Amino acid sequence: MSVLLNDIRMNKKSTGFVPTMGALHQGHISLTECSKLQNDITIVSIFVNPTQFNNQEDLQNYPRSLTADIEMLQRSNCDIVFTPEIDEMYPENDRRIFDFKGLDKVMEGKYRKGHFNGVAQIVSVLFEIIQPTNAYFGKKDFQQVAIIKFLNKNYLNDLNINIISCDIIRESDGLAMSSRNQLLTVEYRIAAKLISETLFKFQKNYNNFTVSRLKKNIEDEINANPLLEVEYIDIVDNDTLQSVDYIETGRTTACIAVFAGKIRLIDNISF
Ligand code: PAF
């Protein structure tokens, strides 16, 4: 990577970087396509980062499909794929603890303890190595985007990287694309479309409800399907990620995590 990058930098080429954990789908490809439009060289990393999993079973079951991933990246004309091994990324235990000023204490951070610290560890290692001009992240991981922007500004400012967030890509029935979708059995996969259906329904008529009523209605409608169980639904300010009492158009997002059996899915919609 270093040799390739030296060459790219000497030739003053701009670089777009898409970090991933593999099991690629059209959501990832939309990030590489965006990068290709905006940069000379597009680099994708594939690394299932152990430090961001708070549950060993989840880490073991995380889908892996390196050969198919590389073929998919080749078809989309991505320039470089970086697939490091664990001991290359973590030659020794990474003991760094990041302070996100509370951004990591809500929603995903509350239910997946240490998750964002692990994300910050790997993203900072990758950013230090690749030092891209632009780095691309999907808005499905709404809180992750906020954390990475904070990390970039407060810990990695010297690297001068622009963080670019790209829209959620959805399956034809509305389910947000995710590597975890392929772990769903047919029954759960069909049930899972209720998540985005419900979010979209209340996005249209949110004005008719108080925020607490809105959250309750979304939760009840999803939980009405016995295959689904809402873990949390929150309606938050886009910058602070704190719960709000009133929805302000352009400033507020509803975020949800739902168990479809053992598979945990997340989604969000902006108001
Ligand atoms: O969003 C992901 O796939 C991961 O959290 C990331 C950013 C690649 C870090 O491992």
XYZ file of C-alpha atoms and ligand atoms in Angstrom:
281
model
C 0.000 0.000 0.000
C 2.747 2.436 0.998
C 4.679 1.887 -2.226
C 1.572 2.322 -4.354
C 0.546 5.408 -2.407
C 3.962 7.056 -2.666
C 3.728 6.768 -6.386
C 0.170 8.158 -6.440
C 1.140 11.107 -4.227
C 4.258 11.892 -6.297
C 2.001 12.139 -9.322
C -0.270 14.526 -7.373
C -3.309 12.322 -7.896
C -6.351 12.708 -5.641
C -7.477 9.609 -3.745
C -10.924 8.507 -2.615
C -11.096 5.919 0.141
C -14.012 3.606 0.987
C -13.392 1.587 4.173
C -15.550 -1.562 4.389
C -15.857 -4.838 6.252
C -16.567 -6.726 3.015
C -19.697 -8.712 2.098
C -20.150 -5.921 -0.398
C -23.477 -4.862 -1.858
C -24.812 -2.052 -4.005
C -24.620 0.342 -1.036
C -20.816 -0.038 -0.980
C -20.634 0.216 -4.756
C -22.560 3.513 -4.635
C -19.747 4.827 -2.396
C -17.051 3.672 -4.822
C -18.989 5.222 -7.710
C -19.172 8.516 -5.876
C -15.436 8.285 -5.158
C -14.658 7.520 -8.795
C -16.480 10.660 -9.900
C -14.574 12.847 -7.451
C -11.037 11.388 -7.407
C -8.279 10.104 -9.695
C -7.782 6.889 -7.718
C -10.326 4.912 -5.669
C -9.151 2.646 -2.854
C -11.412 0.199 -0.992
C -10.334 -1.585 2.172
C -11.873 -4.864 3.294
C -11.193 -5.688 6.921
C -13.574 -7.209 9.467
C -12.464 -5.187 12.459
C -12.595 -7.282 15.650
C -12.349 -4.305 18.026
C -15.740 -2.897 17.006
C -17.692 -6.059 17.841
C -19.003 -6.165 21.391
C -20.294 -9.695 20.812
C -17.995 -12.557 19.750
C -20.836 -14.523 18.142
C -21.664 -11.514 15.962
C -17.991 -11.263 14.903
C -17.843 -14.972 14.034
C -21.121 -14.866 12.094
C -20.299 -11.651 10.217
C -20.577 -12.542 6.486
C -17.285 -12.898 4.612
C -17.032 -13.215 0.816
C -13.620 -11.919 -0.254
C -13.533 -13.520 -3.727
C -16.993 -12.225 -4.684
C -16.125 -8.820 -3.177
C -12.984 -8.479 -5.279
C -14.875 -9.491 -8.419
C -17.536 -6.905 -7.672
C -14.900 -4.200 -7.171
C -13.159 -5.216 -10.377
C -16.453 -4.904 -12.283
C -16.973 -1.434 -10.832
C -13.438 -0.420 -11.885
C -12.168 0.287 -8.410
C -8.390 0.890 -8.599
C -6.955 -0.609 -5.410
C -8.303 -3.110 -2.857
C -6.534 -3.214 0.501
C -7.141 -6.420 2.502
C -4.832 -6.331 5.518
C -4.513 -9.083 8.146
C -5.382 -8.535 11.815
C -1.752 -8.434 13.018
C -0.895 -5.837 10.383
C -3.636 -3.502 11.621
C -3.051 -4.303 15.277
C 0.609 -5.366 15.767
C -0.129 -4.930 19.471
C -3.328 -4.406 21.479
C -4.834 -1.026 20.662
C -5.496 0.566 24.047
C -6.496 3.990 22.778
C -9.711 5.375 24.247
C -11.349 8.189 22.285
C -13.501 10.886 23.855
C -16.440 11.677 21.623
C -18.011 14.158 24.059
C -21.113 12.032 24.472
C -21.818 11.321 20.773
C -21.043 7.661 21.497
C -23.241 7.380 24.596
C -26.611 7.250 22.844
C -28.381 4.851 20.457
C -25.854 2.383 18.932
C -23.264 3.390 21.530
C -25.647 2.630 24.384
C -26.536 -0.836 23.096
C -23.127 -1.786 21.640
C -20.639 -0.794 24.337
C -17.186 0.053 22.958
C -18.372 -0.243 19.348
C -17.495 3.299 18.299
C -14.152 3.227 20.105
C -13.315 0.178 17.958
C -14.542 1.925 14.801
C -12.349 4.936 15.649
C -9.336 2.677 16.254
C -9.515 1.041 12.846
C -10.563 4.138 10.905
C -7.673 6.117 12.398
C -5.190 3.342 11.515
C -6.549 3.170 7.949
C -6.600 6.961 7.573
C -2.970 7.196 8.773
C -1.879 4.610 6.202
C -3.912 5.796 3.245
C -4.213 9.523 3.950
C -6.855 9.940 1.245
C -8.112 13.217 -0.141
C -11.719 12.122 0.481
C -13.239 9.282 2.517
C -16.758 7.922 1.921
C -19.283 6.566 4.422
C -22.931 5.507 4.053
C -25.693 7.364 5.881
C -27.283 4.099 6.972
C -24.748 4.284 9.792
C -25.975 7.749 10.745
C -24.259 7.839 14.151
C -21.024 6.403 12.735
C -20.844 9.304 10.257
C -21.145 11.818 13.138
C -18.463 9.967 15.142
C -16.080 9.792 12.180
C -16.515 13.493 11.415
C -15.706 14.215 15.084
C -12.691 11.859 15.014
C -11.402 13.436 11.829
C -11.763 16.988 13.134
C -10.526 16.435 16.684
C -7.928 13.670 16.397
C -6.790 13.493 12.768
C -7.028 17.102 11.645
C -3.442 17.110 10.335
C -4.321 14.519 7.695
C -6.667 16.987 5.981
C -9.212 14.380 4.898
C -12.722 15.347 3.713
C -15.464 13.079 5.028
C -18.253 12.569 2.523
C -21.501 10.868 3.506
C -23.667 9.226 0.855
C -27.375 8.389 0.815
C -28.788 5.067 1.967
C -29.282 2.593 -0.874
C -32.408 0.458 -0.489
C -33.646 -2.869 -1.811
C -36.721 -2.640 -4.080
C -39.039 -3.175 -1.080
C -37.321 -0.369 0.860
C -35.087 -2.393 3.213
C -31.816 -0.496 3.726
C -28.971 -2.444 2.124
C -26.688 -4.071 4.677
C -24.200 -6.928 4.691
C -26.293 -8.418 7.483
C -29.373 -8.758 5.209
C -27.875 -11.885 3.668
C -28.042 -13.564 7.102
C -31.862 -13.253 7.129
C -33.956 -16.331 6.302
C -36.701 -15.755 3.695
C -39.347 -15.311 6.410
C -37.355 -12.678 8.295
C -36.277 -10.994 5.058
C -39.936 -10.489 4.084
C -40.809 -9.240 7.573
C -37.872 -6.785 7.574
C -39.447 -4.538 4.943
C -41.869 -3.336 7.633
C -39.013 -1.329 9.190
C -38.576 1.146 6.332
C -42.283 1.012 5.417
C -43.153 2.234 8.910
C -40.438 4.900 8.944
C -41.580 6.257 5.568
C -45.229 6.229 6.616
C -44.519 8.385 9.669
C -42.044 10.585 7.799
C -45.012 11.734 5.713
C -47.406 12.515 8.555
C -45.131 13.302 11.515
C -46.891 16.645 12.000
C -49.938 14.870 13.400
C -48.084 13.529 16.448
C -45.949 14.568 19.396
C -42.413 13.144 19.215
C -43.062 10.678 22.034
C -46.291 9.490 20.351
C -44.445 9.169 17.051
C -41.760 6.958 18.616
C -44.405 4.832 20.329
C -46.413 4.410 17.116
C -43.343 3.394 15.085
C -42.311 0.908 17.770
C -45.811 -0.576 18.099
C -46.321 -0.955 14.344
C -43.016 -2.790 13.910
C -43.445 -4.922 17.025
C -46.903 -5.941 15.769
C -45.036 -8.349 13.494
C -43.998 -11.242 15.786
C -40.747 -11.754 13.808
C -39.491 -8.240 14.625
C -38.510 -6.579 17.873
C -37.502 -2.931 18.154
C -34.406 -2.454 20.327
C -34.610 1.337 20.280
C -36.222 4.120 18.310
C -34.952 7.628 18.868
C -35.598 10.972 17.204
C -32.483 13.100 17.486
C -30.791 16.350 16.545
C -28.522 15.762 13.538
C -25.487 17.398 15.195
C -25.700 16.569 18.904
C -27.474 13.187 18.449
C -29.520 14.045 21.554
C -33.252 13.226 21.675
C -35.481 16.136 20.687
C -39.004 17.098 21.749
C -39.806 18.811 18.463
C -38.986 17.908 14.887
C -37.218 20.603 12.864
C -37.142 19.944 9.134
C -33.577 19.431 7.915
C -32.220 19.110 11.475
C -33.820 15.953 12.845
C -33.465 12.211 12.163
C -35.308 9.137 13.414
C -32.936 6.225 14.074
C -33.980 2.672 14.786
C -32.468 -0.728 15.609
C -34.608 -3.825 15.189
C -33.955 -7.495 15.828
C -35.215 -9.776 13.064
C -34.657 -12.967 15.054
C -30.962 -12.878 15.940
C -30.053 -10.436 13.180
C -29.841 -6.808 14.221
C -30.789 -4.260 11.566
C -30.546 -0.462 11.698
C -32.160 2.246 9.607
C -32.947 5.952 9.769
C -34.954 8.655 8.034
C -34.473 12.392 8.044
C -37.314 14.819 8.503
O -19.161 0.846 8.421
C -18.349 -0.096 8.399
O -18.408 -1.002 7.566
C -17.254 -0.158 9.446
O -17.726 0.329 10.659
C -15.967 0.564 9.026
C -16.188 2.053 8.849
C -15.451 -0.047 7.740
C -14.888 0.384 10.105
O -14.583 -0.961 10.302
